[in-house]
Amino acid sequence: MTAVAGTDGRTVDRRAVISVLRRLRSPQGQTDPLPLWAELRAMGDVVPAPWGGYLVTGFEACSQVLRGRTWLVPDLAWQDRLPDPGRWQAPATREMSHALSRLNAPAHTCRRRSLGNLFDRQTLAAMQPDIEGHVAALLDVLAERLRTHGEADLVTCAAELLPVRTVGHWLGIPAEHHARILDFTHRQVHAQELLPTAKQLAVSAEATAEMRVFFTDLIRQRRARPGNDVLSGWIRHWDAQLPDDRAEADRVLYYLVMFITIASLETTATLLSVAVRLLLAEPGRWEWLRERPEHIDDAIDEALRYDPPIHINSRVAGEDTVLAGVPVARDTMVHVLYGAANHDPRRNPDPSVFDILRGGQHLTFGGGAHYCLGAALARLEARTFLRQLLNRFPALKLADGPVYAPRMVFRRVTSLRVTT
Ligand code: HEM
């Protein structure tokens, strides 16, 4: 059967949805997903997913799902209620089910409160000189590469390294471990794709085991030699909360530090590469922003709207409900399509125009109780990076790329070659 119950009285062809999703994952779809998001939006705000549940494409409907109290993240309790929970039981998938983003209240509220506002003004001000230093050092490497080779890969020289240096420094993780952290993060992420293959799950399982060893060791070593750093603070907090259960305190700490680290890496790196790509895509745009650095923050937000580092996030209905006119039964999973939502012309007119001064709206950092904890840090990294890049490389140009990893959920630019 190819026709599935549609929205607004429409019938949606299952094969058409599969075709768009397949094209989204292809190199062409990764390079230019805009027409595919438009195709999905044209099918409705709430489109039946071929494997059950729904894809949510409209801005308003996505925002409602992210912010609504009746929508939950797919936690372990939900997974265990499924008639066939197989897809959720792969070790790497299961591991992520304990992370902050997969907890509902009250466990989520308790963990999130324990972190407070991680990147408040004061913390960011204290981090800023370090971030300036990391950017300057990375751009020295970029400059040298451009001088000796005539072109350079912005991703491997700088964009991918800034987030791991920033968060590594903040958590007190020595630089010698950064390459290893990046490596297992890139491999672990497969398990968080929509329909990972058995081979991808095996790669993720191996990466998950490495990740567990790494962060467990980190906590053990920090516990032995605590300091005034953020991780020592978390250890003190959870030891005080769970005075009689050190093993449980270690478990909570592992999931916190592991998830915060990996959540901060590919996402921010993708933002940096995408922002540069979009600014160099049109003649004169780079120079325009260089002369008006007061609009760097606007450019960052437009890049976040235009090409979000995370494409898809999932929620489940906590009760029988109606979404954009479509009845959705309790426990049904829906997939929020951030890119499709950000390009909804009802919210952002002429969505395919990259307009730094648009003052548009986006859902790129999610919403509601799970709103991204690192949004302010990601913005600070992007601001510092762009400001220095604009100053030091007034004649920067695209040489080749971008090249994207073939992913559906977590976007990753693997190469962006630039020249001067
Ligand atoms: C451009 C960079 C980033 C993007 C686009 C991004 C995006 C997101 C999104 C979409 C979510 C899910 C929100 C939801 O479910 O409603 C999220 C959650 C989260 N992000 Fe980010 N993120 C970025 C950078 C960071 C950084 C730098 C950190 C940490 C240093 C971080 C830590 C987290 C954490 C801990 C959560 C889980 C929050 C919760 O479930 O309560 N993110 N992020």
GROMACS .gro file of C-alpha atoms and ligand atoms in nm:
model
  463
    1MET     CA    1   0.000   0.000   0.000
    2THR     CA    2   0.149   0.334  -0.098
    3ALA     CA    3  -0.110   0.589   0.014
    4VAL     CA    4  -0.112   0.672   0.385
    5ALA     CA    5  -0.359   0.870   0.593
    6GLY     CA    6  -0.271   1.228   0.523
    7THR     CA    7  -0.319   1.556   0.702
    8ASP     CA    8  -0.587   1.819   0.638
    9GLY     CA    9  -0.786   1.553   0.447
   10ARG     CA   10  -0.490   1.500   0.212
   11THR     CA   11  -0.358   1.164   0.108
   12VAL     CA   12   0.016   1.136   0.112
   13ASP     CA   13   0.198   0.892  -0.112
   14ARG     CA   14   0.428   0.684   0.105
   15ARG     CA   15   0.670   0.637  -0.183
   16ALA     CA   16   0.693   1.013  -0.227
   17VAL     CA   17   0.795   1.058   0.136
   18ILE     CA   18   1.054   0.779   0.113
   19SER     CA   19   1.191   0.935  -0.204
   20VAL     CA   20   1.239   1.275  -0.036
   21LEU     CA   21   1.406   1.118   0.267
   22ARG     CA   22   1.639   0.915   0.046
   23ARG     CA   23   1.733   1.226  -0.149
   24LEU     CA   24   1.787   1.419   0.175
   25ARG     CA   25   2.058   1.172   0.273
   26SER     CA   26   2.229   1.182  -0.068
   27PRO     CA   27   2.532   1.408  -0.132
   28GLN     CA   28   2.310   1.638  -0.341
   29GLY     CA   29   2.043   1.650  -0.070
   30GLN     CA   30   2.303   1.725   0.197
   31THR     CA   31   2.450   2.006  -0.012
   32ASP     CA   32   2.112   2.160  -0.089
   33PRO     CA   33   1.827   2.032   0.129
   34LEU     CA   34   1.606   2.340   0.073
   35PRO     CA   35   1.398   2.204  -0.219
   36LEU     CA   36   1.348   1.876  -0.032
   37TRP     CA   37   1.223   2.051   0.280
   38ALA     CA   38   0.984   2.245   0.054
   39GLU     CA   39   0.862   1.917  -0.100
   40LEU     CA   40   0.789   1.777   0.245
   41ARG     CA   41   0.618   2.098   0.361
   42ALA     CA   42   0.398   2.085   0.051
   43MET     CA   43   0.269   1.746   0.173
   44GLY     CA   44   0.143   1.909   0.494
   45ASP     CA   45   0.248   2.037   0.836
   46VAL     CA   46   0.226   1.686   0.972
   47VAL     CA   47   0.327   1.414   0.724
   48PRO     CA   48   0.296   1.042   0.799
   49ALA     CA   49   0.644   0.889   0.832
   50PRO     CA   50   0.691   0.571   0.625
   51TRP     CA   51   0.787   0.371   0.936
   52GLY     CA   52   0.499   0.503   1.151
   53GLY     CA   53   0.455   0.826   1.342
   54TYR     CA   54   0.484   1.165   1.173
   55LEU     CA   55   0.728   1.414   1.026
   56VAL     CA   56   0.645   1.767   1.141
   57THR     CA   57   0.738   2.028   0.881
   58GLY     CA   58   0.561   2.357   0.965
   59PHE     CA   59   0.717   2.614   1.200
   60GLU     CA   60   0.411   2.653   1.420
   61ALA     CA   61   0.351   2.279   1.456
   62CYS     CA   62   0.722   2.213   1.532
   63SER     CA   63   0.727   2.492   1.790
   64GLN     CA   64   0.413   2.350   1.952
   65VAL     CA   65   0.572   2.005   1.982
   66LEU     CA   66   0.902   2.137   2.123
   67ARG     CA   67   0.740   2.369   2.375
   68GLY     CA   68   0.421   2.183   2.465
   69ARG     CA   69   0.406   2.015   2.804
   70THR     CA   70   0.213   1.718   2.664
   71TRP     CA   71   0.501   1.622   2.434
   72LEU     CA   72   0.777   1.410   2.585
   73VAL     CA   73   1.117   1.289   2.474
   74PRO     CA   74   1.131   0.916   2.386
   75ASP     CA   75   1.265   0.793   2.720
   76LEU     CA   76   1.333   0.439   2.844
   77ALA     CA   77   0.979   0.401   2.981
   78TRP     CA   78   0.835   0.482   2.636
   79GLN     CA   79   1.083   0.247   2.465
   80ASP     CA   80   0.988  -0.035   2.700
   81ARG     CA   81   0.618   0.014   2.620
   82LEU     CA   82   0.678  -0.044   2.248
   83PRO     CA   83   0.550  -0.376   2.113
   84ASP     CA   84   0.884  -0.418   1.933
   85PRO     CA   85   1.152  -0.211   2.111
   86GLY     CA   86   1.434  -0.380   1.909
   87ARG     CA   87   1.550  -0.066   1.729
   88TRP     CA   88   1.611   0.103   2.065
   89GLN     CA   89   1.806  -0.177   2.223
   90ALA     CA   90   2.135  -0.148   2.038
   91PRO     CA   91   2.402  -0.069   2.302
   92ALA     CA   92   2.492   0.271   2.154
   93THR     CA   93   2.126   0.376   2.131
   94ARG     CA   94   2.057   0.253   2.482
   95GLU     CA   95   2.355   0.449   2.616
   96MET     CA   96   2.212   0.774   2.480
   97SER     CA   97   1.877   0.695   2.640
   98HIS     CA   98   2.032   0.786   2.975
   99ALA     CA   99   2.152   1.126   2.858
  100LEU     CA  100   1.984   1.453   2.957
  101SER     CA  101   1.812   1.490   2.621
  102ARG     CA  102   1.633   1.156   2.667
  103LEU     CA  103   1.501   1.216   3.020
  104ASN     CA  104   1.157   1.349   3.109
  105ALA     CA  105   1.049   1.514   3.434
  106PRO     CA  106   1.113   1.462   3.717
  107ALA     CA  107   1.460   1.312   3.640
  108HIS     CA  108   1.523   1.572   3.368
  109THR     CA  109   1.426   1.864   3.592
  110CYS     CA  110   1.654   1.740   3.869
  111ARG     CA  111   1.961   1.693   3.644
  112ARG     CA  112   1.906   2.014   3.456
  113ARG     CA  113   1.864   2.215   3.778
  114SER     CA  114   2.188   2.070   3.907
  115LEU     CA  115   2.368   2.234   3.614
  116GLY     CA  116   2.203   2.575   3.652
  117ASN     CA  117   2.266   2.829   3.377
  118LEU     CA  118   2.591   2.675   3.253
  119PHE     CA  119   2.693   2.968   3.035
  120ASP     CA  120   2.573   3.278   3.212
  121ARG     CA  121   2.727   3.620   3.135
  122GLN     CA  122   2.994   3.588   3.399
  123THR     CA  123   3.107   3.242   3.285
  124LEU     CA  124   3.114   3.349   2.921
  125ALA     CA  125   3.314   3.662   3.007
  126ALA     CA  126   3.565   3.443   3.190
  127MET     CA  127   3.585   3.204   2.891
  128GLN     CA  128   3.618   3.474   2.627
  129PRO     CA  129   3.997   3.537   2.652
  130ASP     CA  130   4.064   3.163   2.616
  131ILE     CA  131   3.834   3.138   2.315
  132GLU     CA  132   4.005   3.442   2.156
  133GLY     CA  133   4.338   3.265   2.212
  134HIS     CA  134   4.217   2.935   2.062
  135VAL     CA  135   4.080   3.114   1.755
  136ALA     CA  136   4.399   3.316   1.707
  137ALA     CA  137   4.615   3.002   1.726
  138LEU     CA  138   4.393   2.811   1.480
  139LEU     CA  139   4.388   3.101   1.236
  140ASP     CA  140   4.770   3.117   1.253
  141VAL     CA  141   4.770   2.759   1.123
  142LEU     CA  142   4.515   2.851   0.855
  143ALA     CA  143   4.726   3.151   0.748
  144GLU     CA  144   5.041   2.942   0.726
  145ARG     CA  145   4.862   2.676   0.523
  146LEU     CA  146   4.724   2.939   0.285
  147ARG     CA  147   5.071   3.092   0.250
  148THR     CA  148   5.242   2.761   0.173
  149HIS     CA  149   4.968   2.581  -0.025
  150GLY     CA  150   4.752   2.858  -0.167
  151GLU     CA  151   4.440   2.699  -0.020
  152ALA     CA  152   4.335   2.526   0.302
  153ASP     CA  153   4.055   2.322   0.454
  154LEU     CA  154   3.876   2.547   0.700
  155VAL     CA  155   3.713   2.245   0.869
  156THR     CA  156   4.026   2.049   0.958
  157CYS     CA  157   4.243   2.359   1.021
  158ALA     CA  158   3.999   2.543   1.244
  159ALA     CA  159   3.621   2.483   1.251
  160GLU     CA  160   3.636   2.131   1.389
  161LEU     CA  161   3.906   2.215   1.643
  162LEU     CA  162   3.765   2.527   1.809
  163PRO     CA  163   3.472   2.353   1.986
  164VAL     CA  164   3.685   2.070   2.127
  165ARG     CA  165   3.950   2.316   2.248
  166THR     CA  166   3.688   2.540   2.404
  167VAL     CA  167   3.496   2.269   2.585
  168GLY     CA  168   3.811   2.068   2.656
  169HIS     CA  169   3.969   2.370   2.826
  170TRP     CA  170   3.648   2.446   3.019
  171LEU     CA  171   3.627   2.088   3.150
  172GLY     CA  172   4.003   2.062   3.208
  173ILE     CA  173   4.062   1.789   2.948
  174PRO     CA  174   4.425   1.800   2.828
  175ALA     CA  175   4.481   1.879   2.459
  176GLU     CA  176   4.644   1.539   2.397
  177HIS     CA  177   4.297   1.379   2.428
  178HIS     CA  178   4.109   1.611   2.192
  179ALA     CA  179   4.168   1.413   1.873
  180ARG     CA  180   4.045   1.098   2.044
  181ILE     CA  181   3.728   1.272   2.166
  182LEU     CA  182   3.652   1.399   1.816
  183ASP     CA  183   3.712   1.055   1.672
  184PHE     CA  184   3.470   0.867   1.900
  185THR     CA  185   3.212   1.145   1.873
  186HIS     CA  186   3.201   1.119   1.491
  187ARG     CA  187   3.160   0.741   1.515
  188GLN     CA  188   2.910   0.738   1.803
  189VAL     CA  189   2.668   0.968   1.629
  190HIS     CA  190   2.549   0.699   1.383
  191ALA     CA  191   2.335   0.548   1.657
  192GLN     CA  192   2.141   0.874   1.675
  193GLU     CA  193   2.052   0.868   1.306
  194LEU     CA  194   1.692   0.795   1.210
  195LEU     CA  195   1.735   0.445   1.069
  196PRO     CA  196   2.091   0.331   1.140
  197THR     CA  197   2.211   0.016   0.964
  198ALA     CA  198   2.346  -0.282   1.160
  199LYS     CA  199   2.696  -0.190   1.044
  200GLN     CA  200   2.658   0.169   1.166
  201LEU     CA  201   2.527   0.046   1.500
  202ALA     CA  202   2.833  -0.178   1.537
  203VAL     CA  203   3.064   0.120   1.471
  204SER     CA  204   2.867   0.323   1.727
  205ALA     CA  205   2.882   0.045   1.985
  206GLU     CA  206   3.261   0.039   1.964
  207ALA     CA  207   3.280   0.418   1.989
  208THR     CA  208   3.040   0.411   2.285
  209ALA     CA  209   3.263   0.167   2.472
  210GLU     CA  210   3.566   0.394   2.413
  211MET     CA  211   3.367   0.697   2.523
  212ARG     CA  212   3.263   0.525   2.843
  213VAL     CA  213   3.622   0.432   2.930
  214PHE     CA  214   3.743   0.784   2.856
  215PHE     CA  215   3.486   0.977   3.061
  216THR     CA  216   3.482   0.726   3.346
  217ASP     CA  217   3.860   0.767   3.376
  218LEU     CA  218   3.828   1.144   3.357
  219ILE     CA  219   3.582   1.146   3.649
  220ARG     CA  220   3.797   0.905   3.851
  221GLN     CA  221   4.108   1.120   3.802
  222ARG     CA  222   3.925   1.444   3.883
  223ARG     CA  223   3.775   1.291   4.193
  224ALA     CA  224   4.127   1.201   4.306
  225ARG     CA  225   4.255   1.556   4.241
  226PRO     CA  226   3.960   1.797   4.256
  227GLY     CA  227   4.004   2.164   4.175
  228ASN     CA  228   3.795   2.474   4.113
  229ASP     CA  229   3.689   2.362   3.767
  230VAL     CA  230   3.333   2.293   3.653
  231LEU     CA  231   3.366   1.913   3.659
  232SER     CA  232   3.498   1.915   4.019
  233GLY     CA  233   3.192   2.126   4.107
  234TRP     CA  234   2.958   1.867   3.954
  235ILE     CA  235   3.138   1.588   4.142
  236ARG     CA  236   3.096   1.778   4.472
  237HIS     CA  237   2.727   1.836   4.396
  238TRP     CA  238   2.641   1.475   4.312
  239ASP     CA  239   2.851   1.331   4.596
  240ALA     CA  240   2.649   1.552   4.833
  241GLN     CA  241   2.318   1.450   4.671
  242LEU     CA  242   2.399   1.080   4.684
  243PRO     CA  243   2.624   1.043   4.992
  244ASP     CA  244   2.558   0.669   5.028
  245ASP     CA  245   2.573   0.573   4.662
  246ARG     CA  246   2.903   0.664   4.499
  247ALA     CA  247   2.833   0.430   4.206
  248GLU     CA  248   2.509   0.613   4.124
  249ALA     CA  249   2.683   0.952   4.158
  250ASP     CA  250   2.949   0.834   3.912
  251ARG     CA  251   2.682   0.710   3.673
  252VAL     CA  252   2.498   1.044   3.676
  253LEU     CA  253   2.828   1.231   3.634
  254TYR     CA  254   2.932   1.012   3.343
  255TYR     CA  255   2.612   1.078   3.149
  256LEU     CA  256   2.633   1.452   3.218
  257VAL     CA  257   2.993   1.510   3.120
  258MET     CA  258   2.981   1.268   2.826
  259PHE     CA  259   2.666   1.418   2.678
  260ILE     CA  260   2.757   1.782   2.730
  261THR     CA  261   3.093   1.721   2.564
  262ILE     CA  262   2.966   1.539   2.258
  263ALA     CA  263   2.662   1.768   2.221
  264SER     CA  264   2.897   2.065   2.192
  265LEU     CA  265   3.133   1.944   1.919
  266GLU     CA  266   2.986   1.862   1.576
  267THR     CA  267   2.699   2.108   1.625
  268THR     CA  268   2.924   2.410   1.680
  269ALA     CA  269   3.177   2.301   1.416
  270THR     CA  270   2.895   2.277   1.163
  271LEU     CA  271   2.769   2.622   1.255
  272LEU     CA  272   3.119   2.770   1.201
  273SER     CA  273   3.164   2.606   0.859
  274VAL     CA  274   2.812   2.677   0.741
  275ALA     CA  275   2.830   3.043   0.846
  276VAL     CA  276   3.155   3.091   0.651
  277ARG     CA  277   3.016   2.905   0.351
  278LEU     CA  278   2.703   3.120   0.343
  279LEU     CA  279   2.898   3.443   0.388
  280LEU     CA  280   3.132   3.354   0.102
  281ALA     CA  281   2.857   3.226  -0.127
  282GLU     CA  282   2.757   3.566  -0.262
  283PRO     CA  283   3.008   3.825  -0.391
  284GLY     CA  284   3.031   4.125  -0.161
  285ARG     CA  285   2.868   3.963   0.143
  286TRP     CA  286   3.199   3.899   0.323
  287GLU     CA  287   3.314   4.259   0.265
  288TRP     CA  288   2.972   4.391   0.372
  289LEU     CA  289   2.993   4.214   0.708
  290ARG     CA  290   3.358   4.303   0.751
  291GLU     CA  291   3.262   4.669   0.734
  292ARG     CA  292   2.965   4.616   0.967
  293PRO     CA  293   3.086   4.385   1.249
  294GLU     CA  294   2.788   4.500   1.457
  295HIS     CA  295   2.584   4.259   1.239
  296ILE     CA  296   2.795   3.949   1.309
  297ASP     CA  297   2.536   3.824   1.558
  298ASP     CA  298   2.261   3.872   1.298
  299ALA     CA  299   2.468   3.675   1.046
  300ILE     CA  300   2.510   3.392   1.298
  301ASP     CA  301   2.136   3.374   1.360
  302GLU     CA  302   2.060   3.377   0.990
  303ALA     CA  303   2.311   3.093   0.937
  304LEU     CA  304   2.146   2.901   1.223
  305ARG     CA  305   1.808   2.953   1.060
  306TYR     CA  306   1.923   2.879   0.708
  307ASP     CA  307   2.111   2.555   0.769
  308PRO     CA  308   2.063   2.410   1.120
  309PRO     CA  309   2.338   2.175   1.244
  310ILE     CA  310   2.072   1.933   1.369
  311HIS     CA  311   1.806   1.846   1.111
  312ILE     CA  312   1.571   1.627   1.309
  313ASN     CA  313   1.466   1.573   1.670
  314SER     CA  314   1.202   1.341   1.807
  315ARG     CA  315   0.925   1.366   2.064
  316VAL     CA  316   0.634   1.139   2.160
  317ALA     CA  317   0.278   1.236   2.241
  318GLY     CA  318   0.227   1.217   2.619
  319GLU     CA  319  -0.151   1.194   2.565
  320ASP     CA  320  -0.399   1.170   2.277
  321THR     CA  321  -0.381   1.505   2.104
  322VAL     CA  322  -0.438   1.696   1.781
  323LEU     CA  323  -0.145   1.855   1.596
  324ALA     CA  324  -0.214   2.092   1.307
  325GLY     CA  325  -0.553   1.926   1.265
  326VAL     CA  326  -0.414   1.572   1.276
  327PRO     CA  327  -0.519   1.341   1.561
  328VAL     CA  328  -0.209   1.191   1.720
  329ALA     CA  329  -0.251   0.902   1.965
  330ARG     CA  330  -0.060   0.883   2.293
  331ASP     CA  331   0.291   0.737   2.255
  332THR     CA  332   0.309   0.817   1.883
  333MET     CA  333   0.651   0.944   1.779
  334VAL     CA  334   0.685   1.263   1.578
  335HIS     CA  335   1.002   1.395   1.414
  336VAL     CA  336   1.052   1.771   1.420
  337LEU     CA  337   1.228   1.888   1.102
  338TYR     CA  338   1.417   2.200   1.210
  339GLY     CA  339   1.526   2.298   0.860
  340ALA     CA  340   1.180   2.262   0.708
  341ALA     CA  341   1.034   2.464   0.996
  342ASN     CA  342   1.295   2.742   0.968
  343HIS     CA  343   1.217   2.770   0.596
  344ASP     CA  344   0.840   2.785   0.644
  345PRO     CA  345   0.743   3.093   0.437
  346ARG     CA  346   0.451   3.162   0.674
  347ARG     CA  347   0.708   3.243   0.943
  348ASN     CA  348   1.010   3.359   0.740
  349PRO     CA  349   0.905   3.509   0.402
  350ASP     CA  350   1.134   3.429   0.106
  351PRO     CA  351   1.301   3.163   0.321
  352SER     CA  352   1.562   3.061   0.064
  353VAL     CA  353   1.712   3.411   0.063
  354PHE     CA  354   2.005   3.441   0.305
  355ASP     CA  355   1.936   3.783   0.452
  356ILE     CA  356   2.156   3.894   0.740
  357LEU     CA  357   1.912   4.169   0.834
  358ARG     CA  358   1.599   3.955   0.814
  359GLY     CA  359   1.546   3.936   1.193
  360GLY     CA  360   1.390   3.595   1.129
  361GLN     CA  361   1.297   3.319   1.368
  362HIS     CA  362   1.436   2.971   1.402
  363LEU     CA  363   1.402   2.660   1.617
  364THR     CA  364   1.763   2.550   1.570
  365PHE     CA  365   1.835   2.528   1.945
  366GLY     CA  366   1.508   2.345   2.012
  367GLY     CA  367   1.262   2.472   2.266
  368GLY     CA  368   1.088   2.424   2.599
  369ALA     CA  369   1.238   2.221   2.882
  370HIS     CA  370   1.511   2.074   2.658
  371TYR     CA  371   1.624   2.402   2.498
  372CYS     CA  372   1.995   2.372   2.416
  373LEU     CA  373   2.209   2.431   2.724
  374GLY     CA  374   2.507   2.542   2.518
  375ALA     CA  375   2.340   2.796   2.284
  376ALA     CA  376   2.515   3.096   2.441
  377LEU     CA  377   2.856   2.927   2.424
  378ALA     CA  378   2.804   2.825   2.060
  379ARG     CA  379   2.713   3.185   1.975
  380LEU     CA  380   3.022   3.317   2.155
  381GLU     CA  381   3.249   3.075   1.969
  382ALA     CA  382   3.091   3.169   1.635
  383ARG     CA  383   3.112   3.544   1.710
  384THR     CA  384   3.480   3.523   1.808
  385PHE     CA  385   3.565   3.301   1.512
  386LEU     CA  386   3.391   3.518   1.253
  387ARG     CA  387   3.524   3.846   1.394
  388GLN     CA  388   3.885   3.729   1.376
  389LEU     CA  389   3.840   3.557   1.041
  390LEU     CA  390   3.685   3.869   0.884
  391ASN     CA  391   3.967   4.085   1.020
  392ARG     CA  392   4.254   3.863   0.922
  393PHE     CA  393   4.131   3.735   0.584
  394PRO     CA  394   3.956   4.022   0.403
  395ALA     CA  395   3.989   3.845   0.067
  396LEU     CA  396   3.882   3.496   0.175
  397LYS     CA  397   3.708   3.296  -0.101
  398LEU     CA  398   3.557   2.952  -0.140
  399ALA     CA  399   3.787   2.714  -0.330
  400ASP     CA  400   3.585   2.392  -0.307
  401GLY     CA  401   3.306   2.231  -0.111
  402PRO     CA  402   3.141   2.212   0.127
  403VAL     CA  403   3.139   1.835   0.157
  404TYR     CA  404   2.882   1.695   0.399
  405ALA     CA  405   2.874   1.356   0.573
  406PRO     CA  406   2.575   1.151   0.450
  407ARG     CA  407   2.357   1.201   0.756
  408MET     CA  408   1.988   1.268   0.820
  409VAL     CA  409   1.995   1.398   1.177
  410PHE     CA  410   2.332   1.548   1.275
  411ARG     CA  411   2.475   1.754   0.996
  412ARG     CA  412   2.852   1.752   0.954
  413VAL     CA  413   3.069   1.942   0.709
  414THR     CA  414   3.378   1.730   0.649
  415SER     CA  415   3.556   1.975   0.420
  416LEU     CA  416   3.536   2.339   0.313
  417ARG     CA  417   3.833   2.453   0.109
  418VAL     CA  418   3.914   2.822   0.111
  419THR     CA  419   4.168   3.045  -0.057
  420THR     CA  420   4.261   3.416  -0.064
  421HEM     C1  421   2.540   2.551   1.707
  421HEM     C2  422   2.558   2.470   1.807
  421HEM     C3  423   2.448   2.390   1.871
  421HEM     C4  424   2.326   2.354   1.823
  421HEM     C5  425   2.264   2.387   1.688
  421HEM     C6  426   2.259   2.279   1.927
  421HEM     C7  427   2.131   2.228   1.916
  421HEM     C8  428   2.064   2.162   2.016
  421HEM     C9  429   1.931   2.108   2.005
  421HEM    C10  430   1.844   2.115   1.882
  421HEM    C11  431   1.902   2.048   2.122
  421HEM    C12  432   1.771   1.975   2.157
  421HEM    C13  433   1.671   2.075   2.206
  421HEM    C14  434   1.532   2.017   2.221
  421HEM     O1  435   1.518   1.894   2.232
  421HEM     O2  436   1.435   2.094   2.223
  421HEM    C15  437   2.016   2.064   2.208
  421HEM    C16  438   2.022   2.017   2.337
  421HEM    C17  439   2.135   2.023   2.413
  421HEM     N1  440   2.253   2.087   2.383
  421HEM    FE1  441   2.294   2.188   2.213
  421HEM     N2  442   2.341   2.269   2.033
  421HEM    C18  443   2.458   2.336   2.005
  421HEM    C19  444   2.567   2.354   2.088
  421HEM    C20  445   2.577   2.304   2.215
  421HEM    C21  446   2.689   2.326   2.304
  421HEM    C22  447   2.810   2.413   2.272
  421HEM    C23  448   2.662   2.257   2.419
  421HEM    C24  449   2.741   2.243   2.547
  421HEM    C25  450   2.853   2.302   2.573
  421HEM    C26  451   2.531   2.194   2.403
  421HEM    C27  452   2.468   2.117   2.498
  421HEM    C28  453   2.340   2.069   2.487
  421HEM    C29  454   2.276   1.991   2.591
  421HEM    C30  455   2.337   1.948   2.723
  421HEM    C31  456   2.146   1.962   2.545
  421HEM    C32  457   2.038   1.881   2.616
  421HEM    C33  458   1.945   1.975   2.689
  421HEM    C34  459   1.830   1.903   2.755
  421HEM     O3  460   1.786   1.800   2.705
  421HEM     O4  461   1.784   1.951   2.860
  421HEM     N3  462   2.483   2.225   2.278
  421HEM     N4  463   2.114   2.134   2.142
   0.00000   0.00000   0.00000
